[in-house]
C-alpha cells in the first residue's frame, strides 16, 4: 500500500502527541561502548540487546514515549521473548524509527568542520528499513562554533543543509517521516547570543534547502539544539533565558507548517534538559508542538541503576519511566524540580 503525505503527516503528529516525546536509542556501536564504559560493562551484542530490551519493555512508558529511534543493529534484534523490537514497540503503540546517516566526516577544504555522509544507496536502505518495521527516520548534521577560527563557515552550513534536504526528500519518497537534525554543538566558550546567531543561520539554510528539494514540511519533524551558551562560557543561562532565546530564534525562521520540534539534549544533564523543555512550554501556545527527542537525558539514571546486572532490571525501568514521566510533564509546562524527589 502506498504511503501518502497525509499518512506521513499523521505519523509526525503522533510522534509529537501532547505529553509525549521520542527516546533516542540510536547510539552507534562506538557510542554505546562509551556509555557502557561508564558502568564497567563490556559492549557485546547481547549486552546491547539486553539494555534496549530493558528500556523498550518498561511498564507504562508508552504514556510518555511516542517513538523510539533505533540503530541498524537494534532494528534487527529481538526481545527476550523472541519478538522483533519493532513489533515490541508497535504493540505498545510506540512508533519505531531508524537512524539512517552514516556519521559526520571531515569536510574537504574546511579545516575543523564536518559533513554528514550516507546518501549513497539511501533510497534502498529506507525501503529495507520500512520492510523491517520503521515508520520514521533520522539524519544528524553537526555544526561547531569557534569564533577564533571563523566557524561555522557558509561552506559547511550549505553542505550539511543540502545533505539534510536530500535525505528528507528520499525518506518521504520511501514512505518514512524524516526527522531533520541540524545540531549546533554546545561545546566551546561561546555566549548565548552567539549560539542564537549561529542557530538562526543554520535553520535558515536548512529550510531554504528543504524548500528547494520540495520536501513537504507538514510530513517532517525538526530535531535541533536549544539556544544555550557553550559549556565553557563563564555565564550559563537559566531555563527561562534558554526558553526565551530558543523560542525567539525559532519563531524567526521555522515555518508554522511544521508539526513539531523535538529538541535534542546535546550534553545537558537530565534535570537541565527537562527544565529547559518545561520553560519553553510555559511560554504558551506556539505554531508547532514543542517536544523532546532525548538520548542520555532520558537514559542516564536508568543506565546507572542497571549496571549491566539483570537483578537491577526493575530498578532501571523505574528510573527510566520516572524520567519519561517528568519530560511528559514538561511537555505541558507542569514540571517542577521537587518532582525529581518523588518516588515512582
PDB file of C-alpha atoms in Angstrom, residues 148-314:
ATOM      1  CA  UNK A 148      38.634  32.450  16.666  1.00  0.00           C
ATOM      2  CA  UNK A 149      38.643  30.176  13.600  1.00  0.00           C
ATOM      3  CA  UNK A 150      35.624  31.811  11.982  1.00  0.00           C
ATOM      4  CA  UNK A 151      33.471  28.705  12.367  1.00  0.00           C
ATOM      5  CA  UNK A 152      30.995  27.759  11.169  1.00  0.00           C
ATOM      6  CA  UNK A 153      31.697  28.611   7.556  1.00  0.00           C
ATOM      7  CA  UNK A 154      28.963  29.056   4.965  1.00  0.00           C
ATOM      8  CA  UNK A 155      30.541  26.134   3.099  1.00  0.00           C
ATOM      9  CA  UNK A 156      29.888  23.748   5.992  1.00  0.00           C
ATOM     10  CA  UNK A 157      26.399  25.068   6.681  1.00  0.00           C
ATOM     11  CA  UNK A 158      25.448  24.825   2.989  1.00  0.00           C
ATOM     12  CA  UNK A 159      26.876  21.299   2.601  1.00  0.00           C
ATOM     13  CA  UNK A 160      25.003  19.964   5.613  1.00  0.00           C
ATOM     14  CA  UNK A 161      21.758  21.752   4.770  1.00  0.00           C
ATOM     15  CA  UNK A 162      21.899  20.236   1.289  1.00  0.00           C
ATOM     16  CA  UNK A 163      22.505  16.750   2.725  1.00  0.00           C
ATOM     17  CA  UNK A 164      19.624  17.092   5.192  1.00  0.00           C
ATOM     18  CA  UNK A 165      17.243  18.144   2.429  1.00  0.00           C
ATOM     19  CA  UNK A 166      18.261  15.348   0.055  1.00  0.00           C
ATOM     20  CA  UNK A 167      17.858  12.831   2.862  1.00  0.00           C
ATOM     21  CA  UNK A 168      14.432  14.194   3.797  1.00  0.00           C
ATOM     22  CA  UNK A 169      13.204  14.050   0.214  1.00  0.00           C
ATOM     23  CA  UNK A 170      14.337  10.429  -0.163  1.00  0.00           C
ATOM     24  CA  UNK A 171      12.748   9.394   3.134  1.00  0.00           C
ATOM     25  CA  UNK A 172       9.407  10.940   2.171  1.00  0.00           C
ATOM     26  CA  UNK A 173       9.592   9.290  -1.235  1.00  0.00           C
ATOM     27  CA  UNK A 174      10.034   5.912   0.503  1.00  0.00           C
ATOM     28  CA  UNK A 175       7.100   6.464   2.843  1.00  0.00           C
ATOM     29  CA  UNK A 176       9.013   7.354   6.019  1.00  0.00           C
ATOM     30  CA  UNK A 177       8.747  10.506   8.127  1.00  0.00           C
ATOM     31  CA  UNK A 178      12.145  12.256   8.203  1.00  0.00           C
ATOM     32  CA  UNK A 179      13.427  13.840  11.392  1.00  0.00           C
ATOM     33  CA  UNK A 180      15.842  16.563  10.306  1.00  0.00           C
ATOM     34  CA  UNK A 181      18.569  17.133  12.913  1.00  0.00           C
ATOM     35  CA  UNK A 182      20.824  20.172  12.438  1.00  0.00           C
ATOM     36  CA  UNK A 183      22.731  20.311  15.731  1.00  0.00           C
ATOM     37  CA  UNK A 184      24.767  23.336  16.753  1.00  0.00           C
ATOM     38  CA  UNK A 185      27.093  21.814  19.330  1.00  0.00           C
ATOM     39  CA  UNK A 186      27.257  23.257  22.841  1.00  0.00           C
ATOM     40  CA  UNK A 187      30.987  22.573  23.171  1.00  0.00           C
ATOM     41  CA  UNK A 188      33.203  25.645  23.469  1.00  0.00           C
ATOM     42  CA  UNK A 189      33.073  29.006  25.227  1.00  0.00           C
ATOM     43  CA  UNK A 190      30.578  30.891  23.040  1.00  0.00           C
ATOM     44  CA  UNK A 191      27.818  33.037  24.509  1.00  0.00           C
ATOM     45  CA  UNK A 192      24.054  32.560  24.388  1.00  0.00           C
ATOM     46  CA  UNK A 193      23.890  35.366  21.823  1.00  0.00           C
ATOM     47  CA  UNK A 194      26.440  33.674  19.559  1.00  0.00           C
ATOM     48  CA  UNK A 195      24.525  30.396  19.725  1.00  0.00           C
ATOM     49  CA  UNK A 196      21.369  32.318  18.776  1.00  0.00           C
ATOM     50  CA  UNK A 197      23.009  33.789  15.678  1.00  0.00           C
ATOM     51  CA  UNK A 198      24.581  30.528  14.523  1.00  0.00           C
ATOM     52  CA  UNK A 199      21.383  28.563  15.141  1.00  0.00           C
ATOM     53  CA  UNK A 200      19.409  31.083  13.108  1.00  0.00           C
ATOM     54  CA  UNK A 201      21.938  30.914  10.233  1.00  0.00           C
ATOM     55  CA  UNK A 202      21.768  27.135  10.322  1.00  0.00           C
ATOM     56  CA  UNK A 203      17.984  26.903  10.334  1.00  0.00           C
ATOM     57  CA  UNK A 204      17.521  29.446   7.551  1.00  0.00           C
ATOM     58  CA  UNK A 205      19.816  27.451   5.286  1.00  0.00           C
ATOM     59  CA  UNK A 206      18.154  24.137   6.191  1.00  0.00           C
ATOM     60  CA  UNK A 207      14.640  25.350   5.429  1.00  0.00           C
ATOM     61  CA  UNK A 208      15.759  27.025   2.203  1.00  0.00           C
ATOM     62  CA  UNK A 209      17.158  23.678   1.046  1.00  0.00           C
ATOM     63  CA  UNK A 210      14.061  21.779   2.176  1.00  0.00           C
ATOM     64  CA  UNK A 211      12.007  24.162   0.067  1.00  0.00           C
ATOM     65  CA  UNK A 212      14.310  23.751  -2.943  1.00  0.00           C
ATOM     66  CA  UNK A 213      14.045  19.963  -2.666  1.00  0.00           C
ATOM     67  CA  UNK A 214      10.221  20.145  -2.472  1.00  0.00           C
ATOM     68  CA  UNK A 215      10.052  18.450   0.900  1.00  0.00           C
ATOM     69  CA  UNK A 216       6.511  18.719   2.371  1.00  0.00           C
ATOM     70  CA  UNK A 217       7.065  20.361   5.757  1.00  0.00           C
ATOM     71  CA  UNK A 218       3.830  19.008   7.206  1.00  0.00           C
ATOM     72  CA  UNK A 219       5.289  15.500   6.879  1.00  0.00           C
ATOM     73  CA  UNK A 220       8.594  16.075   8.729  1.00  0.00           C
ATOM     74  CA  UNK A 221       9.893  16.935  12.193  1.00  0.00           C
ATOM     75  CA  UNK A 222      12.820  19.110  13.246  1.00  0.00           C
ATOM     76  CA  UNK A 223      15.305  17.920  15.879  1.00  0.00           C
ATOM     77  CA  UNK A 224      17.515  20.901  16.731  1.00  0.00           C
ATOM     78  CA  UNK A 225      19.629  22.136  19.594  1.00  0.00           C
ATOM     79  CA  UNK A 226      18.291  24.559  22.147  1.00  0.00           C
ATOM     80  CA  UNK A 227      19.878  28.007  22.190  1.00  0.00           C
ATOM     81  CA  UNK A 228      22.357  27.694  25.052  1.00  0.00           C
ATOM     82  CA  UNK A 229      25.796  29.113  25.844  1.00  0.00           C
ATOM     83  CA  UNK A 230      28.811  26.858  25.337  1.00  0.00           C
ATOM     84  CA  UNK A 231      29.744  24.579  28.215  1.00  0.00           C
ATOM     85  CA  UNK A 232      32.918  26.613  28.854  1.00  0.00           C
ATOM     86  CA  UNK A 233      31.244  30.026  28.824  1.00  0.00           C
ATOM     87  CA  UNK A 234      31.569  31.738  32.230  1.00  0.00           C
ATOM     88  CA  UNK A 235      27.883  32.728  32.304  1.00  0.00           C
ATOM     89  CA  UNK A 236      25.444  29.864  31.965  1.00  0.00           C
ATOM     90  CA  UNK A 237      21.777  30.585  31.287  1.00  0.00           C
ATOM     91  CA  UNK A 238      18.691  29.902  33.381  1.00  0.00           C
ATOM     92  CA  UNK A 239      15.865  27.782  31.956  1.00  0.00           C
ATOM     93  CA  UNK A 240      13.844  30.957  31.413  1.00  0.00           C
ATOM     94  CA  UNK A 241      16.707  32.578  29.460  1.00  0.00           C
ATOM     95  CA  UNK A 242      17.208  29.436  27.357  1.00  0.00           C
ATOM     96  CA  UNK A 243      13.483  29.201  26.679  1.00  0.00           C
ATOM     97  CA  UNK A 244      13.071  32.811  25.600  1.00  0.00           C
ATOM     98  CA  UNK A 245      16.164  32.798  23.364  1.00  0.00           C
ATOM     99  CA  UNK A 246      15.235  29.456  21.777  1.00  0.00           C
ATOM    100  CA  UNK A 247      11.615  30.355  21.095  1.00  0.00           C
ATOM    101  CA  UNK A 248      12.547  33.802  19.744  1.00  0.00           C
ATOM    102  CA  UNK A 249      15.097  32.227  17.409  1.00  0.00           C
ATOM    103  CA  UNK A 250      12.740  29.570  16.103  1.00  0.00           C
ATOM    104  CA  UNK A 251       9.821  31.956  15.617  1.00  0.00           C
ATOM    105  CA  UNK A 252      12.089  33.897  13.268  1.00  0.00           C
ATOM    106  CA  UNK A 253      12.871  31.039  10.902  1.00  0.00           C
ATOM    107  CA  UNK A 254      10.815  27.850  11.413  1.00  0.00           C
ATOM    108  CA  UNK A 255       7.641  27.696   9.271  1.00  0.00           C
ATOM    109  CA  UNK A 256       4.321  27.103  11.022  1.00  0.00           C
ATOM    110  CA  UNK A 257       3.572  24.207   8.637  1.00  0.00           C
ATOM    111  CA  UNK A 258       5.962  22.011  10.648  1.00  0.00           C
ATOM    112  CA  UNK A 259       4.003  19.698  13.008  1.00  0.00           C
ATOM    113  CA  UNK A 260       6.571  19.789  15.768  1.00  0.00           C
ATOM    114  CA  UNK A 261      10.068  20.439  17.087  1.00  0.00           C
ATOM    115  CA  UNK A 262      11.661  17.584  19.072  1.00  0.00           C
ATOM    116  CA  UNK A 263      14.632  19.115  20.837  1.00  0.00           C
ATOM    117  CA  UNK A 264      17.837  17.194  21.463  1.00  0.00           C
ATOM    118  CA  UNK A 265      19.530  17.446  24.843  1.00  0.00           C
ATOM    119  CA  UNK A 266      23.015  17.927  23.418  1.00  0.00           C
ATOM    120  CA  UNK A 267      25.004  17.066  26.525  1.00  0.00           C
ATOM    121  CA  UNK A 268      22.699  18.683  29.072  1.00  0.00           C
ATOM    122  CA  UNK A 269      22.018  16.815  32.290  1.00  0.00           C
ATOM    123  CA  UNK A 270      18.681  15.089  32.750  1.00  0.00           C
ATOM    124  CA  UNK A 271      17.449  17.887  35.013  1.00  0.00           C
ATOM    125  CA  UNK A 272      18.636  20.688  32.717  1.00  0.00           C
ATOM    126  CA  UNK A 273      17.026  19.188  29.622  1.00  0.00           C
ATOM    127  CA  UNK A 274      13.697  18.720  31.405  1.00  0.00           C
ATOM    128  CA  UNK A 275      13.715  22.191  32.990  1.00  0.00           C
ATOM    129  CA  UNK A 276      14.538  23.895  29.689  1.00  0.00           C
ATOM    130  CA  UNK A 277      11.794  21.998  27.846  1.00  0.00           C
ATOM    131  CA  UNK A 278       9.338  22.913  30.580  1.00  0.00           C
ATOM    132  CA  UNK A 279      10.274  26.607  30.432  1.00  0.00           C
ATOM    133  CA  UNK A 280       9.636  26.699  26.670  1.00  0.00           C
ATOM    134  CA  UNK A 281       6.208  25.128  27.049  1.00  0.00           C
ATOM    135  CA  UNK A 282       5.324  27.625  29.797  1.00  0.00           C
ATOM    136  CA  UNK A 283       5.633  30.443  27.250  1.00  0.00           C
ATOM    137  CA  UNK A 284       2.276  29.474  25.810  1.00  0.00           C
ATOM    138  CA  UNK A 285       0.945  28.050  22.546  1.00  0.00           C
ATOM    139  CA  UNK A 286       3.380  28.002  19.617  1.00  0.00           C
ATOM    140  CA  UNK A 287       2.862  27.314  15.891  1.00  0.00           C
ATOM    141  CA  UNK A 288       4.336  23.846  16.435  1.00  0.00           C
ATOM    142  CA  UNK A 289       4.398  21.250  19.207  1.00  0.00           C
ATOM    143  CA  UNK A 290       7.498  21.673  21.404  1.00  0.00           C
ATOM    144  CA  UNK A 291       8.648  18.192  22.392  1.00  0.00           C
ATOM    145  CA  UNK A 292      11.795  16.163  23.067  1.00  0.00           C
ATOM    146  CA  UNK A 293      13.978  13.535  21.447  1.00  0.00           C
ATOM    147  CA  UNK A 294      16.460  12.753  24.205  1.00  0.00           C
ATOM    148  CA  UNK A 295      19.162  10.121  24.486  1.00  0.00           C
ATOM    149  CA  UNK A 296      21.329  10.487  27.582  1.00  0.00           C
ATOM    150  CA  UNK A 297      18.815  12.889  29.151  1.00  0.00           C
ATOM    151  CA  UNK A 298      16.312  10.008  29.273  1.00  0.00           C
ATOM    152  CA  UNK A 299      18.710   7.139  29.910  1.00  0.00           C
ATOM    153  CA  UNK A 300      21.436   8.265  32.310  1.00  0.00           C
ATOM    154  CA  UNK A 301      19.642   7.324  35.540  1.00  0.00           C
ATOM    155  CA  UNK A 302      18.393   4.043  34.108  1.00  0.00           C
ATOM    156  CA  UNK A 303      21.852   3.034  32.918  1.00  0.00           C
ATOM    157  CA  UNK A 304      23.392   3.894  36.287  1.00  0.00           C
ATOM    158  CA  UNK A 305      20.716   1.862  38.085  1.00  0.00           C
ATOM    159  CA  UNK A 306      21.085  -1.147  35.775  1.00  0.00           C
ATOM    160  CA  UNK A 307      24.895  -1.515  35.869  1.00  0.00           C
ATOM    161  CA  UNK A 308      24.589  -4.477  33.486  1.00  0.00           C
ATOM    162  CA  UNK A 309      23.100  -6.630  36.241  1.00  0.00           C
ATOM    163  CA  UNK A 310      19.848  -8.470  35.473  1.00  0.00           C
ATOM    164  CA  UNK A 311      18.884  -8.191  39.146  1.00  0.00           C
ATOM    165  CA  UNK A 312      18.689  -4.402  38.706  1.00  0.00           C
ATOM    166  CA  UNK A 313      16.327  -4.548  35.727  1.00  0.00           C
ATOM    167  CA  UNK A 314      13.202  -3.363  37.577  1.00  0.00           C
TER     168      UNK A 314
END
